């Protein structure tokens, strides 16, 4: 959970999505109109620092 007060992480099974690093900028705006997952990664090492999910991005 990510709130203004801080974060709370729960244990989870590792998930790797291939494809390498994404683009620095997007050609199209990112539209969050359905559930999605995200990862915060170290730009230089590729280490996954945090993984989260958004279940209801419009509510």
CSV table of C-alpha atoms in Angstrom, one decimal:
chain,number,residue,atom,x,y,z
A,1,UNK,CA,0.0,0.0,0.0
A,2,UNK,CA,1.3,3.4,-0.9
A,3,UNK,CA,-0.1,6.4,1.0
A,4,UNK,CA,1.0,9.9,2.0
A,5,UNK,CA,2.2,8.4,5.3
A,6,UNK,CA,4.4,5.8,3.7
A,7,UNK,CA,4.4,2.4,2.1
A,8,UNK,CA,3.5,-1.1,3.2
A,9,UNK,CA,4.9,-4.0,1.2
A,10,UNK,CA,3.7,-7.6,1.4
A,11,UNK,CA,5.5,-10.8,0.4
A,12,UNK,CA,4.9,-12.0,-3.1
A,13,UNK,CA,6.2,-14.4,-5.7
A,14,UNK,CA,8.7,-12.9,-8.1
A,15,UNK,CA,7.4,-12.0,-11.5
A,16,UNK,CA,9.7,-11.2,-14.4
A,17,UNK,CA,8.4,-9.5,-17.5
A,18,UNK,CA,10.9,-9.6,-20.4
A,19,UNK,CA,11.7,-7.0,-23.0
A,20,UNK,CA,14.4,-5.0,-21.3
A,21,UNK,CA,14.1,-1.4,-20.1
A,22,UNK,CA,11.2,0.7,-21.4
A,23,UNK,CA,11.5,4.0,-23.2
A,24,UNK,CA,12.4,7.1,-21.4
A,25,UNK,CA,9.3,8.9,-22.7
A,26,UNK,CA,6.0,7.6,-24.1
A,27,UNK,CA,4.7,8.6,-27.6
A,28,UNK,CA,1.1,8.3,-26.2
A,29,UNK,CA,-0.3,9.4,-22.9
A,30,UNK,CA,-0.6,6.6,-20.3
A,31,UNK,CA,-4.3,5.9,-19.7
A,32,UNK,CA,-5.0,4.0,-16.5
A,33,UNK,CA,-8.6,3.0,-17.1
A,34,UNK,CA,-8.2,-0.7,-15.9
A,35,UNK,CA,-6.2,-2.6,-13.3
A,36,UNK,CA,-2.4,-2.7,-13.9
A,37,UNK,CA,0.9,-3.7,-12.2
A,38,UNK,CA,4.0,-1.6,-12.0
A,39,UNK,CA,7.6,-2.0,-11.0
A,40,UNK,CA,10.1,0.6,-9.8
A,41,UNK,CA,13.5,-0.4,-10.9
A,42,UNK,CA,17.1,0.9,-10.5
A,43,UNK,CA,18.0,2.5,-13.8
A,44,UNK,CA,21.7,1.3,-13.7
A,45,UNK,CA,21.5,-2.2,-12.1
A,46,UNK,CA,18.0,-3.2,-13.2
A,47,UNK,CA,17.2,-4.3,-9.7
A,48,UNK,CA,13.5,-4.3,-8.8
A,49,UNK,CA,13.0,-2.0,-5.8
A,50,UNK,CA,9.2,-2.2,-5.5
A,51,UNK,CA,6.3,-3.9,-7.3
A,52,UNK,CA,2.8,-2.7,-6.9
A,53,UNK,CA,-0.7,-3.1,-8.4
A,54,UNK,CA,-3.5,-0.7,-8.9
A,55,UNK,CA,-6.9,-2.5,-8.8
A,56,UNK,CA,-9.2,0.4,-9.3
A,57,UNK,CA,-7.4,3.3,-11.0
A,58,UNK,CA,-10.6,5.3,-11.8
A,59,UNK,CA,-12.3,5.1,-8.4
